[in-house]
Each structure stands twice: as C-alpha cells, then as structure tokens.
Amino acid sequence: MPVPLVMAVFLAAASAQTPPLFQTGEPLVFELRTDLRALFRDRSATRIEYPGTLRFSAGSGVDTGSVKVQLRTRGIFRLKLCPFPPIRVDLPARRVAHTSFAGQDKLKLVTHCRSDRSSERNLLKEYALYRAFNAVTDSSFRVRLAHITYVDTTRADTVTRYGFFIESDEALAQRLGTVVLARDNVHDATTDPSYITLVAVFQYLIGNTDWSVWGRHNIAIVHDTTGSRGMLAVPYDFDFSGAVNAPYAVPPEQLPIASVRERWYRGFCQPDTVLSGAIARVRAAKDSIYAAVRAVPGLPEGDAKNLLGYFDGFFREIDDRGTLQRDLARRCRPLSQ
C-alpha cells in the first residue's frame, strides 16, 4: 500500500542522521553518583537540581571517564508512586562532545520504580514497546537502554538496574523537521489523520488507554510551521498498557473495561481508507515488531513470550473482519466529540 504523501514527507525527515546515543541498541554501562536520599525526597512542585557524577564504564561504547551532571526528579504519577522515581539528567555539552551523549542536553531517564525485580522487568517491557513503535514508524521517540549502578554518595549504598533514556521532545522535533508545540487543548482532528490513526491502532495493539491529545497526556505535539505537514501527536509512557501490565495500572474510570489487559480503541472516526491504511502498516511491521521485542537485552524469555502472545491476540483480531468492525471501526470516537 502506498505511503500517504504527508507521512512520506515525515519519513524522509526522520531519516536524518540519528544522534550517537540512539544509533545502537547495545546497552550503555555507567555509574551515577549523587545524594540519592536528598534527590528522591524532592518531589515538590518546585524541584531543584542536585549535583551528580556520571562515570562511564568499560563496554559503554564511550570513552572511560566521568562528567559532572545535574539531576532532578521528574514525572507525575510515577513521581508520586515510586520509591525510585524517574530522573532528568542535565549534561554538560562540551564535556560529552566526543561520547555517546554528543549533542544531548536534558535527557529523561526511566528508572525501575521499586527495588523488586518485577519492576525492572516491567521497565524492560515498556522499553520493548518503544522499540516496537520504532519498528512501525520513525516518527516515534528513540530510546537507549542502560545498565546503571546508582551510588548514594552519603551512605555508600549501591544498586544496579536497567533503565533507559528517552529522546527529548526538542530532539524529536528537530529530527522530524518540526518544532515542539507548547499550546494546550489541541484536538485530534487538527493533527495529521493518517498518523494519529496509526498511533491509536498501536495503542490498541499494546492495550494502552492512558493517553490524550487534548489533555496533552503522554503525548508530545510537534508542528511543521510551514503548514505543509501539519501536526503530529507522538506517544510516550506505556507503563499503563496491558502489554506491561504493571501492578498499579488501571484503566480510566469512564471506560467500560475492568483491566488494562482488555483492549479498548480510543481513536477518532476516520474514513475507512485511513483506518485500513494504519492497520495495514502495523500488520506489515509485525515481524519487525516481534524481532524488536525478542532483541531486548535482559528481558526474560517468559516475559517476551507473554508480550508476543498478547500481540498475537491483536493480529488475530484485525484478521477477522467482523471483530475488526466491532472493536475498532464501530468503537471509534466521533470527531465532534
């Protein structure tokens, strides 16, 4: 099926050179040293930055050595819930110019939430979903897995877990030849219809209902200021998806489902050609999606099998015309909503 012109332009823009950090799937290996107790206690609306040291280790793909960084807690739900909250890492541009962090400034670091190993496994599953969406479209957030040893400098305590960096909104926009749109209350109908339908179908694949374009919830909006390409609403944060099935994840109260494992289509109604085009695109990427999941370092075989089994249900559904009409085409939200 031919790629729509608007999407083709975005794909061409997305093929620009990828920064070193996101050129490979090999996990970074490094040590992050700071006063973890002080950092993690800071969860107020006026959070400050804390000094830290990022020390590269052998096998990290960068020169050994260390750089001074600034660290800040971030997030909304996970900031409230997680004893080990997500972190923003501010990098000194000149000191990382010849490392894998070249060109990076402020990076989101997704952490393991709790000390139990199941939290780390959930993190790896969420990372797998980012990689799965990368397999569907280049107009998606790049991610880089890392094996991190956190050192609390005040107590000499250490913990080693997987985490991953997410491409910044600004870097995503630059890669796509767009700018970040800061305006709130953007309606889905004003964004590129082919892309937003692709997003909705992918979110249905992974069983994620925790997103909103209008509310700018787990969505970054980028805009082509020339007006030729319009807006893209790019998704992130997949921890509430049925594919991850985190213990704290529940569906929105307004939806008639009892578990995040139950899929519910949240896309707006589009012409049949638009919906069928998005479904065809995900179907065509099936092998690449499955390969992306299997390639995640550290993901236990059982978790990978569970993820792919959950995806199998989606692909069976879209291959059944009656089920497809019932669960996607007829459950779409009217554009006037």
mmCIF file with all atom_site columns, N, CA, C and O in Angstrom, residues 172-198:
data_model
loop_
_atom_site.group_PDB
_atom_site.id
_atom_site.type_symbol
_atom_site.label_atom_id
_atom_site.label_alt_id
_atom_site.label_comp_id
_atom_site.label_asym_id
_atom_site.label_entity_id
_atom_site.label_seq_id
_atom_site.pdbx_PDB_ins_code
_atom_site.Cartn_x
_atom_site.Cartn_y
_atom_site.Cartn_z
_atom_site.occupancy
_atom_site.B_iso_or_equiv
_atom_site.pdbx_formal_charge
_atom_site.auth_seq_id
_atom_site.auth_comp_id
_atom_site.auth_asym_id
_atom_site.auth_atom_id
_atom_site.pdbx_PDB_model_num
ATOM 1   N N  . LEU A 1 172 ? 13.443 15.152 19.028 1.00 0.00 ? 172 LEU A N  1
ATOM 2   C CA . LEU A 1 172 ? 12.455 14.520 18.161 1.00 0.00 ? 172 LEU A CA 1
ATOM 3   C C  . LEU A 1 172 ? 11.977 15.501 17.095 1.00 0.00 ? 172 LEU A C  1
ATOM 4   O O  . LEU A 1 172 ? 11.942 15.185 15.901 1.00 0.00 ? 172 LEU A O  1
ATOM 5   N N  . ALA A 1 173 ? 11.604 16.714 17.534 1.00 0.00 ? 173 ALA A N  1
ATOM 6   C CA . ALA A 1 173 ? 11.098 17.716 16.601 1.00 0.00 ? 173 ALA A CA 1
ATOM 7   C C  . ALA A 1 173 ? 12.142 18.074 15.556 1.00 0.00 ? 173 ALA A C  1
ATOM 8   O O  . ALA A 1 173 ? 11.839 18.176 14.361 1.00 0.00 ? 173 ALA A O  1
ATOM 9   N N  . GLN A 1 174 ? 13.370 18.254 15.986 1.00 0.00 ? 174 GLN A N  1
ATOM 10  C CA . GLN A 1 174 ? 14.440 18.603 15.051 1.00 0.00 ? 174 GLN A CA 1
ATOM 11  C C  . GLN A 1 174 ? 14.649 17.485 14.037 1.00 0.00 ? 174 GLN A C  1
ATOM 12  O O  . GLN A 1 174 ? 14.831 17.746 12.835 1.00 0.00 ? 174 GLN A O  1
ATOM 13  N N  . ARG A 1 175 ? 14.617 16.250 14.489 1.00 0.00 ? 175 ARG A N  1
ATOM 14  C CA . ARG A 1 175 ? 14.806 15.113 13.591 1.00 0.00 ? 175 ARG A CA 1
ATOM 15  C C  . ARG A 1 175 ? 13.705 15.034 12.542 1.00 0.00 ? 175 ARG A C  1
ATOM 16  O O  . ARG A 1 175 ? 13.929 14.617 11.403 1.00 0.00 ? 175 ARG A O  1
ATOM 17  N N  . LEU A 1 176 ? 12.491 15.438 12.920 1.00 0.00 ? 176 LEU A N  1
ATOM 18  C CA . LEU A 1 176 ? 11.353 15.385 12.004 1.00 0.00 ? 176 LEU A CA 1
ATOM 19  C C  . LEU A 1 176 ? 11.174 16.664 11.200 1.00 0.00 ? 176 LEU A C  1
ATOM 20  O O  . LEU A 1 176 ? 10.235 16.779 10.416 1.00 0.00 ? 176 LEU A O  1
ATOM 21  N N  . GLY A 1 177 ? 12.075 17.640 11.409 1.00 0.00 ? 177 GLY A N  1
ATOM 22  C CA . GLY A 1 177 ? 11.947 18.900 10.696 1.00 0.00 ? 177 GLY A CA 1
ATOM 23  C C  . GLY A 1 177 ? 10.759 19.715 11.148 1.00 0.00 ? 177 GLY A C  1
ATOM 24  O O  . GLY A 1 177 ? 10.116 20.413 10.356 1.00 0.00 ? 177 GLY A O  1
ATOM 25  N N  . THR A 1 178 ? 10.464 19.655 12.454 1.00 0.00 ? 178 THR A N  1
ATOM 26  C CA . THR A 1 178 ? 9.317  20.354 13.033 1.00 0.00 ? 178 THR A CA 1
ATOM 27  C C  . THR A 1 178 ? 9.770  21.127 14.270 1.00 0.00 ? 178 THR A C  1
ATOM 28  O O  . THR A 1 178 ? 10.954 21.154 14.597 1.00 0.00 ? 178 THR A O  1
ATOM 29  N N  . VAL A 1 179 ? 8.817  21.730 14.961 1.00 0.00 ? 179 VAL A N  1
ATOM 30  C CA . VAL A 1 179 ? 9.081  22.381 16.241 1.00 0.00 ? 179 VAL A CA 1
ATOM 31  C C  . VAL A 1 179 ? 8.093  21.846 17.267 1.00 0.00 ? 179 VAL A C  1
ATOM 32  O O  . VAL A 1 179 ? 7.001  21.379 16.917 1.00 0.00 ? 179 VAL A O  1
ATOM 33  N N  . VAL A 1 180 ? 8.477  21.909 18.533 1.00 0.00 ? 180 VAL A N  1
ATOM 34  C CA . VAL A 1 180 ? 7.578  21.475 19.608 1.00 0.00 ? 180 VAL A CA 1
ATOM 35  C C  . VAL A 1 180 ? 6.455  22.491 19.755 1.00 0.00 ? 180 VAL A C  1
ATOM 36  O O  . VAL A 1 180 ? 6.698  23.704 19.808 1.00 0.00 ? 180 VAL A O  1
ATOM 37  N N  . LEU A 1 181 ? 5.227  22.013 19.808 1.00 0.00 ? 181 LEU A N  1
ATOM 38  C CA . LEU A 1 181 ? 4.072  22.878 20.013 1.00 0.00 ? 181 LEU A CA 1
ATOM 39  C C  . LEU A 1 181 ? 3.712  22.866 21.488 1.00 0.00 ? 181 LEU A C  1
ATOM 40  O O  . LEU A 1 181 ? 3.399  21.820 22.056 1.00 0.00 ? 181 LEU A O  1
ATOM 41  N N  . ALA A 1 182 ? 3.764  24.026 22.127 1.00 0.00 ? 182 ALA A N  1
ATOM 42  C CA . ALA A 1 182 ? 3.520  24.118 23.568 1.00 0.00 ? 182 ALA A CA 1
ATOM 43  C C  . ALA A 1 182 ? 2.052  24.373 23.892 1.00 0.00 ? 182 ALA A C  1
ATOM 44  O O  . ALA A 1 182 ? 1.656  24.331 25.050 1.00 0.00 ? 182 ALA A O  1
ATOM 45  N N  . ARG A 1 183 ? 1.234  24.637 22.890 1.00 0.00 ? 183 ARG A N  1
ATOM 46  C CA . ARG A 1 183 ? -0.157 25.009 23.140 1.00 0.00 ? 183 ARG A CA 1
ATOM 47  C C  . ARG A 1 183 ? -0.971 23.815 23.634 1.00 0.00 ? 183 ARG A C  1
ATOM 48  O O  . ARG A 1 183 ? -0.822 22.692 23.160 1.00 0.00 ? 183 ARG A O  1
ATOM 49  N N  . ASP A 1 184 ? -1.857 24.066 24.611 1.00 0.00 ? 184 ASP A N  1
ATOM 50  C CA . ASP A 1 184 ? -2.752 23.027 25.127 1.00 0.00 ? 184 ASP A CA 1
ATOM 51  C C  . ASP A 1 184 ? -4.030 22.960 24.293 1.00 0.00 ? 184 ASP A C  1
ATOM 52  O O  . ASP A 1 184 ? -4.276 23.785 23.414 1.00 0.00 ? 184 ASP A O  1
ATOM 53  N N  . ASN A 1 185 ? -4.856 21.965 24.613 1.00 0.00 ? 185 ASN A N  1
ATOM 54  C CA . ASN A 1 185 ? -6.181 21.802 24.015 1.00 0.00 ? 185 ASN A CA 1
ATOM 55  C C  . ASN A 1 185 ? -6.136 21.705 22.492 1.00 0.00 ? 185 ASN A C  1
ATOM 56  O O  . ASN A 1 185 ? -6.865 22.378 21.771 1.00 0.00 ? 185 ASN A O  1
ATOM 57  N N  . VAL A 1 186 ? -5.253 20.842 22.020 1.00 0.00 ? 186 VAL A N  1
ATOM 58  C CA . VAL A 1 186 ? -5.201 20.518 20.595 1.00 0.00 ? 186 VAL A CA 1
ATOM 59  C C  . VAL A 1 186 ? -6.101 19.314 20.352 1.00 0.00 ? 186 VAL A C  1
ATOM 60  O O  . VAL A 1 186 ? -5.959 18.277 21.005 1.00 0.00 ? 186 VAL A O  1
ATOM 61  N N  . HIS A 1 187 ? -7.038 19.435 19.434 1.00 0.00 ? 187 HIS A N  1
ATOM 62  C CA . HIS A 1 187 ? -7.953 18.333 19.144 1.00 0.00 ? 187 HIS A CA 1
ATOM 63  C C  . HIS A 1 187 ? -7.294 17.362 18.178 1.00 0.00 ? 187 HIS A C  1
ATOM 64  O O  . HIS A 1 187 ? -6.571 17.755 17.260 1.00 0.00 ? 187 HIS A O  1
ATOM 65  N N  . ASP A 1 188 ? -7.577 16.076 18.373 1.00 0.00 ? 188 ASP A N  1
ATOM 66  C CA . ASP A 1 188 ? -7.039 15.046 17.492 1.00 0.00 ? 188 ASP A CA 1
ATOM 67  C C  . ASP A 1 188 ? -7.313 15.360 16.022 1.00 0.00 ? 188 ASP A C  1
ATOM 68  O O  . ASP A 1 188 ? -6.476 15.099 15.153 1.00 0.00 ? 188 ASP A O  1
ATOM 69  N N  . ALA A 1 189 ? -8.478 15.936 15.755 1.00 0.00 ? 189 ALA A N  1
ATOM 70  C CA . ALA A 1 189 ? -8.898 16.176 14.375 1.00 0.00 ? 189 ALA A CA 1
ATOM 71  C C  . ALA A 1 189 ? -8.026 17.195 13.662 1.00 0.00 ? 189 ALA A C  1
ATOM 72  O O  . ALA A 1 189 ? -8.023 17.267 12.428 1.00 0.00 ? 189 ALA A O  1
ATOM 73  N N  . THR A 1 190 ? -7.269 17.990 14.420 1.00 0.00 ? 190 THR A N  1
ATOM 74  C CA . THR A 1 190 ? -6.410 19.000 13.799 1.00 0.00 ? 190 THR A CA 1
ATOM 75  C C  . THR A 1 190 ? -4.999 18.465 13.534 1.00 0.00 ? 190 THR A C  1
ATOM 76  O O  . THR A 1 190 ? -4.176 19.175 12.970 1.00 0.00 ? 190 THR A O  1
ATOM 77  N N  . THR A 1 191 ? -4.733 17.239 13.934 1.00 0.00 ? 191 THR A N  1
ATOM 78  C CA . THR A 1 191 ? -3.431 16.628 13.670 1.00 0.00 ? 191 THR A CA 1
ATOM 79  C C  . THR A 1 191 ? -3.527 15.776 12.407 1.00 0.00 ? 191 THR A C  1
ATOM 80  O O  . THR A 1 191 ? -4.613 15.528 11.882 1.00 0.00 ? 191 THR A O  1
ATOM 81  N N  . ASP A 1 192 ? -2.390 15.328 11.922 1.00 0.00 ? 192 ASP A N  1
ATOM 82  C CA . ASP A 1 192 ? -2.371 14.519 10.701 1.00 0.00 ? 192 ASP A CA 1
ATOM 83  C C  . ASP A 1 192 ? -3.213 13.257 10.892 1.00 0.00 ? 192 ASP A C  1
ATOM 84  O O  . ASP A 1 192 ? -2.923 12.449 11.779 1.00 0.00 ? 192 ASP A O  1
ATOM 85  N N  . PRO A 1 193 ? -4.271 13.066 10.080 1.00 0.00 ? 193 PRO A N  1
ATOM 86  C CA . PRO A 1 193 ? -5.199 11.944 10.311 1.00 0.00 ? 193 PRO A CA 1
ATOM 87  C C  . PRO A 1 193 ? -4.561 10.572 10.150 1.00 0.00 ? 193 PRO A C  1
ATOM 88  O O  . PRO A 1 193 ? -4.878 9.652  10.900 1.00 0.00 ? 193 PRO A O  1
ATOM 89  N N  . SER A 1 194 ? -3.647 10.423 9.181  1.00 0.00 ? 194 SER A N  1
ATOM 90  C CA . SER A 1 194 ? -3.015 9.118  8.986  1.00 0.00 ? 194 SER A CA 1
ATOM 91  C C  . SER A 1 194 ? -2.152 8.749  10.187 1.00 0.00 ? 194 SER A C  1
ATOM 92  O O  . SER A 1 194 ? -2.176 7.604  10.662 1.00 0.00 ? 194 SER A O  1
ATOM 93  N N  . TYR A 1 195 ? -1.411 9.737  10.695 1.00 0.00 ? 195 TYR A N  1
ATOM 94  C CA . TYR A 1 195 ? -0.513 9.444  11.802 1.00 0.00 ? 195 TYR A CA 1
ATOM 95  C C  . TYR A 1 195 ? -1.274 9.211  13.100 1.00 0.00 ? 195 TYR A C  1
ATOM 96  O O  . TYR A 1 195 ? -0.982 8.257  13.835 1.00 0.00 ? 195 TYR A O  1
ATOM 97  N N  . ILE A 1 196 ? -2.260 10.053 13.424 1.00 0.00 ? 196 ILE A N  1
ATOM 98  C CA . ILE A 1 196 ? -2.967 9.888  14.695 1.00 0.00 ? 196 ILE A CA 1
ATOM 99  C C  . ILE A 1 196 ? -3.752 8.580  14.708 1.00 0.00 ? 196 ILE A C  1
ATOM 100 O O  . ILE A 1 196 ? -3.911 7.940  15.756 1.00 0.00 ? 196 ILE A O  1
ATOM 101 N N  . THR A 1 197 ? -4.196 8.131  13.542 1.00 0.00 ? 197 THR A N  1
ATOM 102 C CA . THR A 1 197 ? -4.881 6.838  13.479 1.00 0.00 ? 197 THR A CA 1
ATOM 103 C C  . THR A 1 197 ? -3.879 5.707  13.668 1.00 0.00 ? 197 THR A C  1
ATOM 104 O O  . THR A 1 197 ? -4.176 4.707  14.336 1.00 0.00 ? 197 THR A O  1
ATOM 105 N N  . LEU A 1 198 ? -2.682 5.874  13.133 1.00 0.00 ? 198 LEU A N  1
ATOM 106 C CA . LEU A 1 198 ? -1.622 4.887  13.363 1.00 0.00 ? 198 LEU A CA 1
ATOM 107 C C  . LEU A 1 198 ? -1.291 4.804  14.848 1.00 0.00 ? 198 LEU A C  1
ATOM 108 O O  . LEU A 1 198 ? -1.113 3.718  15.405 1.00 0.00 ? 198 LEU A O  1
#
